XYZ file of C-alpha atoms in Angstrom:
678
model
C 86.865 32.463 112.577
C 88.800 34.325 115.403
C 88.179 32.607 118.506
C 89.834 34.986 121.355
C 91.106 31.510 123.321
C 93.051 28.669 121.296
C 93.936 25.279 122.512
C 97.087 24.240 123.316
C 96.432 21.044 123.736
C 93.384 19.898 121.714
C 91.817 16.184 122.748
C 89.430 14.318 119.173
C 87.183 12.248 121.532
C 85.678 8.932 119.663
C 82.214 10.862 119.273
C 79.092 11.690 117.385
C 78.528 14.929 116.098
C 75.783 15.115 118.934
C 73.666 17.856 120.110
C 77.277 18.988 122.447
C 79.520 19.928 118.967
C 76.886 21.366 117.283
C 76.252 23.126 120.864
C 80.421 24.415 121.232
C 80.795 25.036 117.251
C 77.996 27.619 118.020
C 79.385 29.312 120.441
C 82.539 29.732 118.748
C 80.484 31.379 115.578
C 78.681 33.536 118.242
C 82.334 35.053 118.883
C 82.882 36.776 115.239
C 81.576 34.800 111.300
C 84.352 36.359 109.508
C 84.756 33.979 107.218
C 86.014 35.594 104.024
C 82.673 34.762 102.139
C 80.357 35.115 105.042
C 81.391 38.233 107.101
C 78.444 40.772 106.456
C 77.333 39.858 110.007
C 81.207 40.898 111.136
C 81.799 44.064 108.230
C 82.117 46.565 110.528
C 84.741 44.828 112.829
C 87.192 45.003 109.662
C 88.109 41.200 109.722
C 91.418 41.691 107.585
C 92.850 43.846 110.673
C 91.539 41.765 113.397
C 93.234 38.368 111.675
C 96.743 40.514 111.354
C 96.159 41.831 114.610
C 95.269 37.816 116.166
C 98.015 36.317 114.089
C 100.470 38.746 115.500
C 100.411 37.337 118.797
C 103.331 34.083 119.437
C 101.362 32.262 120.563
C 100.452 28.684 117.838
C 96.707 29.276 115.701
C 94.820 26.761 114.968
C 93.329 26.167 111.227
C 90.561 24.548 110.241
C 90.251 23.406 107.007
C 86.908 22.557 105.808
C 83.948 19.706 106.792
C 86.591 18.563 109.607
C 84.295 16.662 112.410
C 86.090 16.724 115.892
C 85.103 17.700 119.617
C 87.306 20.596 120.709
C 87.532 20.406 124.293
C 88.521 22.730 126.977
C 91.331 22.175 129.300
C 92.568 23.183 132.623
C 96.387 23.221 131.037
C 94.852 25.875 128.711
C 97.220 29.276 129.360
C 97.173 30.598 125.912
C 94.707 33.825 125.705
C 95.171 35.072 122.315
C 95.806 32.645 119.430
C 93.415 32.452 116.121
C 91.159 29.757 115.141
C 90.738 30.104 111.549
C 87.451 28.353 109.587
C 88.713 28.240 105.974
C 86.691 27.060 102.506
C 87.990 24.582 100.306
C 88.646 26.032 96.879
C 87.914 29.911 97.823
C 86.723 31.852 94.863
C 86.886 35.169 97.026
C 89.223 37.199 94.686
C 90.064 39.792 97.057
C 91.207 38.309 100.036
C 94.284 40.288 101.947
C 97.180 38.549 101.387
C 97.340 38.063 105.975
C 94.255 35.029 104.864
C 95.109 31.494 103.917
C 94.214 29.742 101.358
C 93.076 25.816 100.794
C 92.891 24.388 97.535
C 92.380 20.501 96.465
C 94.470 19.233 93.534
C 94.802 15.608 92.480
C 93.421 14.812 95.718
C 95.717 16.567 97.569
C 95.079 19.647 100.005
C 97.037 22.849 99.143
C 98.126 25.130 101.988
C 98.391 28.835 100.406
C 100.821 31.257 103.268
C 101.879 34.627 101.641
C 105.107 36.452 102.364
C 103.722 38.308 105.253
C 103.688 34.804 107.075
C 106.967 34.057 106.858
C 108.556 37.227 108.175
C 111.300 36.794 110.456
C 110.099 39.173 112.976
C 107.316 37.173 113.991
C 107.207 33.666 113.193
C 103.978 31.515 112.936
C 102.994 28.463 114.865
C 99.895 26.715 112.840
C 98.165 23.653 113.453
C 96.289 22.535 110.498
C 93.364 20.082 111.602
C 91.103 17.963 108.491
C 89.346 14.904 107.798
C 87.492 13.615 110.626
C 89.405 12.146 113.939
C 87.789 9.904 115.379
C 90.218 9.062 118.168
C 92.699 10.898 120.708
C 95.233 13.708 119.159
C 98.499 13.735 120.732
C 101.611 15.427 120.762
C 100.362 18.750 119.952
C 102.522 21.418 122.700
C 103.918 24.023 122.513
C 107.517 22.802 122.547
C 107.225 20.347 119.618
C 105.961 21.094 116.044
C 105.932 17.756 114.189
C 104.618 18.398 110.381
C 103.234 14.723 110.929
C 100.555 13.796 113.500
C 98.439 11.557 111.594
C 96.203 9.211 113.905
C 94.531 7.894 111.085
C 94.001 8.354 108.011
C 90.904 10.503 107.442
C 92.496 12.954 110.590
C 95.175 14.171 110.468
C 96.751 17.081 111.824
C 99.899 19.430 111.234
C 101.744 21.602 112.129
C 104.143 24.105 110.402
C 106.841 26.499 112.191
C 106.503 29.270 109.201
C 109.970 30.439 110.247
C 111.261 27.725 109.347
C 108.838 24.762 106.298
C 109.611 27.406 103.255
C 113.583 28.275 104.075
C 114.987 25.836 101.600
C 112.183 26.113 99.114
C 113.289 27.321 95.333
C 111.254 29.582 93.243
C 109.289 26.818 90.636
C 109.032 29.440 87.966
C 107.602 26.697 85.743
C 104.992 24.534 88.193
C 104.172 28.302 89.356
C 102.936 30.087 86.045
C 101.363 26.474 84.357
C 98.990 27.007 87.579
C 98.406 30.743 86.681
C 99.631 31.810 91.128
C 102.315 33.777 92.015
C 103.413 35.417 95.952
C 101.921 32.105 96.917
C 104.160 28.988 98.451
C 102.305 26.012 98.966
C 101.999 23.058 101.479
C 100.307 19.807 100.487
C 99.203 19.606 104.124
C 98.100 15.546 102.764
C 101.663 14.684 102.671
C 103.070 12.886 105.232
C 106.913 14.489 105.295
C 106.654 18.144 104.559
C 107.076 20.759 101.766
C 107.719 23.827 100.480
C 107.170 24.665 96.916
C 107.705 28.692 96.177
C 105.790 30.356 93.882
C 106.518 34.009 95.503
C 109.182 35.162 92.985
C 112.299 37.574 94.591
C 113.045 39.198 91.340
C 109.749 40.747 90.375
C 108.837 43.560 87.357
C 106.795 46.566 87.718
C 103.000 45.752 87.113
C 102.260 49.222 85.427
C 105.137 50.795 82.892
C 104.381 54.705 82.892
C 105.614 56.678 79.474
C 106.317 60.093 78.967
C 102.887 60.792 77.573
C 101.974 59.273 81.156
C 104.177 62.544 82.740
C 102.952 65.050 80.196
C 100.060 65.062 81.562
C 100.837 64.769 85.468
C 103.544 67.837 84.052
C 106.180 65.901 85.014
C 108.769 66.172 81.741
C 112.449 66.785 81.697
C 113.186 70.147 78.713
C 116.431 68.373 77.319
C 117.631 67.674 73.752
C 118.928 64.569 72.232
C 122.408 63.799 73.553
C 122.820 66.772 75.514
C 123.422 66.375 79.216
C 119.944 67.007 81.654
C 119.528 70.234 83.800
C 120.616 69.113 87.456
C 117.976 71.506 88.641
C 115.300 70.741 86.587
C 116.141 67.030 87.666
C 115.803 67.927 91.706
C 112.604 69.380 90.433
C 111.691 66.320 88.920
C 112.083 64.331 91.771
C 110.336 66.185 93.948
C 107.291 65.300 92.274
C 107.581 61.426 92.706
C 104.752 62.207 95.904
C 101.842 63.140 93.341
C 103.492 60.713 91.193
C 102.880 57.292 93.076
C 99.182 58.685 93.850
C 98.659 58.646 90.909
C 99.302 54.655 89.833
C 97.129 51.556 90.568
C 98.794 48.956 92.281
C 101.851 48.744 93.837
C 104.714 48.708 91.520
C 105.403 51.157 87.875
C 108.599 50.665 85.941
C 108.672 55.337 84.946
C 110.647 56.022 81.178
C 111.335 59.914 81.150
C 113.207 59.849 77.857
C 117.056 59.237 77.010
C 118.925 58.341 79.735
C 116.467 58.756 82.327
C 114.477 55.759 83.655
C 113.356 54.909 86.712
C 110.979 52.171 89.700
C 108.671 53.657 91.804
C 107.161 51.022 94.480
C 103.984 52.285 96.617
C 104.345 50.445 99.534
C 99.896 49.454 99.846
C 99.885 47.934 103.990
C 101.256 50.673 105.799
C 101.181 48.296 109.297
C 103.458 45.482 107.361
C 105.838 48.042 105.763
C 109.640 46.000 104.597
C 112.867 46.902 103.162
C 112.187 47.415 99.284
C 115.301 46.640 96.970
C 115.916 47.820 93.822
C 118.663 45.631 90.708
C 119.611 45.896 87.362
C 122.498 44.397 85.413
C 123.811 47.353 83.101
C 122.859 50.709 82.850
C 120.881 50.521 80.320
C 119.292 47.214 81.761
C 116.008 48.045 83.254
C 114.883 47.605 87.362
C 113.855 45.001 88.746
C 112.068 44.282 92.374
C 114.026 41.928 94.938
C 112.292 40.853 97.720
C 115.623 39.155 99.180
C 118.899 40.831 99.861
C 119.764 36.681 99.235
C 119.119 37.279 94.936
C 120.980 40.620 94.865
C 124.686 39.021 94.649
C 123.346 37.888 91.112
C 122.224 41.593 89.539
C 125.942 43.960 89.623
C 123.831 46.832 90.629
C 121.488 47.091 93.361
C 120.147 50.101 95.510
C 118.557 48.449 98.961
C 116.297 51.003 100.652
C 115.758 50.073 104.604
C 112.275 49.242 106.556
C 113.544 52.253 108.764
C 113.509 54.789 105.960
C 110.161 53.069 105.112
C 108.940 53.667 108.543
C 110.114 57.735 108.715
C 108.138 58.216 105.804
C 104.454 57.395 107.751
C 106.090 58.855 110.637
C 106.178 62.261 108.195
C 101.747 62.084 107.811
C 103.358 60.304 104.314
C 99.818 59.915 102.417
C 100.877 56.955 100.391
C 104.573 54.798 101.308
C 106.616 54.901 98.682
C 109.907 54.665 97.406
C 110.816 55.860 93.818
C 114.428 55.153 92.142
C 116.190 56.803 88.952
C 118.765 56.470 87.035
C 120.458 59.419 85.193
C 123.185 58.900 83.092
C 123.630 62.286 81.590
C 122.927 64.862 84.304
C 125.108 67.856 83.658
C 128.787 68.238 85.988
C 129.768 69.850 88.603
C 131.851 73.003 88.324
C 135.020 70.357 88.754
C 133.750 68.801 86.182
C 134.265 65.548 88.502
C 134.867 62.031 86.996
C 131.630 59.993 87.555
C 131.705 56.510 87.984
C 129.744 54.736 84.774
C 128.436 58.090 84.233
C 125.403 56.746 86.510
C 123.716 59.581 88.967
C 120.658 57.796 91.352
C 118.274 60.480 92.968
C 116.301 57.858 95.614
C 113.073 59.773 96.957
C 110.839 59.414 99.525
C 107.815 62.071 99.180
C 109.399 63.638 102.623
C 112.912 64.486 103.457
C 114.155 61.014 105.475
C 117.557 61.494 106.956
C 119.501 60.275 109.641
C 118.903 56.915 109.139
C 121.300 53.752 111.391
C 119.758 51.377 109.136
C 121.612 53.037 105.891
C 120.731 52.547 102.286
C 122.793 50.481 100.718
C 124.129 51.044 97.112
C 126.310 48.221 95.426
C 128.432 47.082 92.366
C 129.924 44.656 92.009
C 132.418 43.033 89.591
C 133.395 46.469 88.590
C 136.520 47.584 86.690
C 137.599 50.692 87.144
C 140.847 52.802 87.645
C 141.036 55.522 90.774
C 139.850 56.013 93.785
C 136.171 55.657 94.901
C 133.948 57.922 96.313
C 130.827 58.157 97.454
C 129.407 60.978 96.946
C 125.261 62.616 97.284
C 123.928 66.112 96.343
C 121.296 67.765 98.022
C 119.541 69.066 94.740
C 120.491 72.073 95.171
C 121.560 74.084 93.462
C 122.403 75.120 88.854
C 124.708 72.193 89.768
C 125.239 69.290 91.212
C 127.485 69.579 94.314
C 128.616 66.587 95.850
C 130.059 65.590 99.092
C 130.698 62.860 101.366
C 128.509 63.983 104.253
C 126.787 61.183 105.326
C 127.998 58.774 103.712
C 130.407 55.802 103.868
C 132.074 53.814 100.906
C 133.688 50.984 101.205
C 135.463 49.030 98.420
C 136.810 45.427 98.661
C 137.946 44.339 95.394
C 135.552 44.802 92.106
C 132.820 45.514 94.299
C 131.569 49.559 95.787
C 129.806 49.547 98.414
C 127.764 52.901 99.581
C 125.900 53.384 103.309
C 123.765 56.763 103.356
C 122.186 57.955 105.916
C 119.773 59.721 104.497
C 118.350 60.073 100.539
C 119.489 61.940 97.360
C 121.015 62.591 94.759
C 124.455 59.839 94.136
C 127.111 59.189 92.663
C 130.464 57.628 92.752
C 132.982 60.469 91.749
C 136.668 58.714 91.021
C 139.634 60.494 91.265
C 142.801 59.310 89.679
C 145.847 57.431 92.206
C 147.595 60.340 90.925
C 146.094 63.207 92.051
C 144.984 61.283 95.950
C 147.706 61.197 98.790
C 147.056 58.835 101.872
C 145.943 59.311 104.570
C 148.886 59.167 106.679
C 150.424 61.608 104.458
C 147.817 64.088 104.705
C 148.318 64.138 108.140
C 152.228 64.385 108.857
C 151.661 67.506 106.024
C 148.029 68.481 107.745
C 150.586 68.805 111.043
C 153.819 70.929 108.636
C 151.059 73.091 107.369
C 150.088 74.546 110.304
C 152.839 74.794 112.794
C 154.939 76.375 109.796
C 151.215 78.465 109.841
C 151.515 79.681 112.846
C 155.112 80.202 113.724
C 154.980 82.459 110.115
C 151.716 84.942 111.299
C 154.413 85.038 114.465
C 158.022 85.949 113.128
C 155.614 88.179 110.158
C 153.243 90.277 112.478
C 156.676 90.532 115.155
C 158.487 92.200 112.066
C 155.328 93.834 110.890
C 154.124 95.664 114.118
C 159.016 96.856 114.757
C 158.115 98.292 111.386
C 154.967 100.460 111.652
C 156.291 100.814 115.314
C 160.080 101.615 114.768
C 160.612 102.779 110.910
C 157.972 103.441 109.613
C 159.075 107.076 108.725
C 162.614 105.950 107.917
C 162.035 103.005 105.595
C 163.983 103.159 102.018
C 161.808 101.568 98.384
C 163.657 98.488 99.135
C 161.931 98.225 102.896
C 158.657 98.653 101.775
C 158.789 96.621 99.702
C 159.327 93.804 101.667
C 156.800 94.789 104.235
C 154.503 94.603 101.372
C 155.441 90.768 100.675
C 155.315 90.088 104.530
C 151.799 91.795 104.830
C 150.701 89.551 101.649
C 152.413 86.471 103.169
C 150.702 87.200 106.933
C 147.165 87.154 105.247
C 147.693 84.432 103.059
C 148.910 81.960 105.621
C 146.317 83.581 108.183
C 143.488 82.651 105.534
C 145.428 79.120 104.918
C 145.592 78.443 108.116
C 141.422 79.217 109.047
C 140.760 78.179 106.000
C 139.535 74.117 106.999
C 138.060 75.535 110.132
C 135.061 78.139 107.721
C 135.285 75.043 104.568
C 133.720 72.851 108.470
C 130.513 74.947 109.083
C 129.554 74.509 105.836
C 128.024 76.897 104.564
C 127.785 77.873 100.482
C 128.616 81.680 100.061
C 130.999 82.256 103.564
C 132.327 78.894 101.692
C 132.990 80.963 98.549
C 133.991 84.105 100.564
C 137.146 82.813 101.975
C 138.256 80.952 99.050
C 138.021 84.326 96.946
C 139.704 85.884 100.086
C 142.969 82.859 100.186
C 143.349 83.124 95.997
C 143.596 86.616 96.144
C 146.154 86.979 98.967
C 148.004 83.960 97.219
C 148.432 85.638 93.358
C 149.292 88.906 95.560
C 152.340 87.262 97.023
C 153.729 85.775 93.838
C 152.994 90.030 92.510
C 154.952 91.211 95.189
C 157.667 87.910 94.243
C 157.746 89.821 91.450
C 157.764 92.901 92.745
C 160.672 91.870 94.870
C 162.232 90.574 92.411
C 161.826 93.701 89.266
C 163.377 96.169 92.317
C 166.362 93.995 93.471
C 167.611 94.236 89.504
C 166.553 97.874 88.928
C 168.424 98.669 91.606
C 171.949 97.540 91.431
C 171.150 97.872 87.428
C 170.710 101.676 88.491
C 173.603 101.578 91.684
C 170.986 102.117 94.226
C 169.776 105.486 92.094
C 165.081 104.553 91.644
C 164.495 108.276 90.671
C 161.125 107.074 89.052
C 158.470 109.323 90.028
C 155.998 107.827 93.085
C 157.479 104.792 92.027
C 156.456 102.787 95.380
C 152.522 103.907 94.424
C 152.748 102.294 91.472
C 154.141 99.072 93.028
C 151.403 99.111 95.267
C 148.858 99.968 92.691
C 149.904 96.880 90.498
C 150.766 94.316 93.222
C 147.399 95.221 94.829
C 144.735 95.842 92.496
C 145.689 93.079 89.238
C 145.240 89.971 92.073
C 142.392 91.121 92.853
C 140.360 91.688 89.139
C 141.029 88.320 89.315
C 139.673 87.088 92.351
C 136.382 88.911 91.373
C 135.977 87.471 88.322
C 136.320 83.897 89.230
C 134.284 84.848 92.336
C 131.106 86.184 90.167
C 131.367 83.286 87.606
C 131.391 81.067 90.624
C 134.356 79.251 90.753
C 134.910 79.045 94.452
C 133.720 76.573 96.298
C 133.860 73.434 98.752
C 137.288 71.940 97.337
C 137.993 67.525 99.083
C 141.684 66.540 99.207
C 140.790 63.207 98.577
C 142.901 60.098 100.569
C 142.913 56.300 100.351
C 141.057 57.245 103.790
C 137.011 58.200 102.276
C 137.176 58.741 105.930
C 139.809 61.564 106.416
C 139.005 62.794 103.178
C 139.646 67.084 104.266
C 137.460 69.939 102.588
C 139.093 73.498 101.735
C 137.599 76.760 100.557
C 138.935 76.711 96.636
C 138.555 77.047 92.784
C 136.478 74.551 91.803
C 137.136 73.923 89.155
C 140.163 71.848 87.336
C 140.942 74.536 84.456
C 140.980 77.470 86.268
C 143.169 75.925 88.263
C 145.784 75.257 86.187
C 145.626 78.564 83.647
C 145.406 81.038 86.368
C 147.148 79.963 89.276
C 149.989 77.469 87.808
C 149.893 79.552 84.812
C 150.220 82.622 86.315
C 153.184 81.295 88.825
C 155.060 79.792 85.429
C 155.374 83.881 84.486
C 156.203 84.654 88.379
C 158.924 82.000 88.786
C 160.153 82.067 84.785
C 161.100 85.804 85.856
C 162.114 85.799 89.666
C 164.516 82.951 88.666
C 165.845 84.946 85.981
C 166.568 87.979 87.887
C 168.399 85.622 90.819
C 170.772 84.176 87.882
C 171.619 87.260 86.518
C 171.898 88.871 89.895
C 173.997 85.877 90.460
C 175.974 86.216 87.635
C 177.375 89.518 87.854
C 178.278 88.781 91.627
C 180.139 86.031 90.977
C 182.421 88.467 88.350
C 182.530 90.936 90.565
C 183.822 89.172 92.863
C 186.872 87.693 90.745
C 187.501 91.097 89.636
C 188.313 91.614 93.120
C 189.992 88.692 94.105
C 193.097 90.387 94.791
C 191.295 92.256 97.906
C 190.825 90.862 100.882
C 188.182 92.534 101.687
C 186.110 93.510 98.914
C 186.720 89.527 99.001
C 184.671 89.076 102.131
C 182.312 91.751 101.569
C 181.977 89.732 97.974
C 181.140 86.860 100.333
C 178.960 88.299 102.718
C 176.590 89.712 99.668
C 176.027 86.418 98.157
C 174.791 85.519 101.301
C 172.792 88.478 101.553
C 171.133 87.634 97.760
C 170.743 84.606 98.609
C 168.399 85.560 101.743
C 165.915 87.882 99.653
C 165.977 85.087 97.055
C 164.169 82.938 99.362
C 162.005 85.619 98.953
C 161.059 85.594 96.172
C 159.261 82.538 95.544
C 162.066 80.696 94.091
C 160.578 77.662 97.118
C 157.703 77.184 95.549
C 158.916 76.253 91.500
C 159.177 72.578 93.930
C 155.903 71.645 92.997
C 156.486 71.146 89.788
C 157.929 68.199 90.523
C 155.586 67.095 91.876
C 154.559 64.004 89.556
C 155.088 60.391 89.597
C 158.125 59.058 92.095
C 158.683 62.592 93.363
C 155.390 64.001 94.043
C 155.314 63.074 97.915
C 158.539 63.687 98.228
C 158.181 67.247 96.468
C 155.062 67.196 98.796
C 156.722 67.710 101.834
C 159.617 69.632 100.730
C 157.374 72.154 99.439
C 155.462 72.393 102.549
C 158.350 72.521 104.910
C 160.067 75.331 102.496
C 156.988 77.146 101.882
C 154.697 76.769 105.330
C 158.109 77.923 107.280
C 158.371 81.027 104.786
C 157.861 83.822 106.668
């Protein structure tokens, strides 16, 4: 029975059960009789909902056990108005009681109060005064400031005070007892005993109630078409996760394990009581192990892998009018790789779905990997499910690596994975910051001086320019555009536009290849000019060189753009917060073949030309050793040739030394020489 008032200092007077007592109890019953077995008189009032509302109040509550005899009289000092008076029948046979209803059972002469996990919510701790027996003397000490378990006045009059925040905090799960008693998800408190004690039958590690196989999914058009041993198409996986709301609505019960096929398993948990939702954790030991539902974070450390969906995420789902609040976790161990062929830790991709878009969480989704042995730099990444292949990004996820433990804290729901980058492919955040500053300053100055060269040429010397000058101007133009696109690249990447980023990457790559090609053209012209004695008689020589050097790189860039090899590339550091994104080639194999391979050919040609010219000048110097004037001229010629050789792109060759202990020094030398090359 739920009363609108509660007694904070009740007294049990020695009285016979006279007519006054009966009048009092009849008055209580007239409020609303909502005992679980006999609630027909108040069926319209939804007794369970009233009980939830009443027990949610922080005032103490009375639990009156069946056959309790005594008088509860009002006193002037009673100031509580919202507490509950709950009458419980012993050994109730009602099977459909909601978890908010306490129960009383008698076993071996003892009275056991059964409470569910709902009663032990730390956000709304309850104080219950349990009254049982025949009270013929005054009952004292039941004040708000006190909660002493044993208030036995006589053996037949027992009053127990229970604080749900503390009475079961030291209890552990008694698996054997609970299995023998065929009881689960309950806490037993012996209210007959003189000392408080709590027996825990609420298993914190639960297996799903149902198992859904591929046949069940096929009937609901939820399939993944792939052969054994093949990778799962990422677009299919995203489409499969988008149908989770329909699957959640189709099952009866609160949870289900889902087996889709090879390499794809999952678990789904429904919140059957949207009013009293709480966080949900999933955990498993290995990629092939079945998933369990964990009700307390204290039990997560015993599992090597776990995912926690916060209460805030459920509240947002309810606020977005999700008909059946649920959380689904699926594990893909053979999902197709991204275009960069990134290394995914354990080949495990986890997908979390709640039937709606959940973003900007303050209490974030937590993914924990414990006692893991791995090599490289771990980075928590997510993919929004768009596109034919995953496009991993670190936005919205924070990576915490402590020893062999990795924790990902993400503010949204989607596909998640931990990407591993080999240590030799990362730089420290300090070095990256320094290199970035050097690059920005160098490219800025190069653009300034190159623009002056172009301006002066087109303004003053365009019609009088020699072949050597025209080739040099083409090289300057290519370097100007390369420096410009490189300088704005990171800002374009921050726009998070896939199309714009691909176009940006294609332009920068084209201008880089064009610059390489003009290095070769400059070397060829220098060699040909010295070999022919300054007289080059090739018809339309500049036109032919220009078409070759500008068109050839464009073909490569257009082909790579068509086949989708451009996109966002991440430069990883030891601090994942300071990773830098840029628009570039996303396939490492293409990068090595097209860029490194092409430059190797250019470098061999330009460096060979440099050595030949330098040798020829040395021989010329020896021939004219007696002529002081010629020696001076030859010395000036050598300086001029060395200056021109700097424009042949030989400084880019320092990239070949960026390995092992020379990697960081080579980065600095390469960056300084080439960013200031203009």
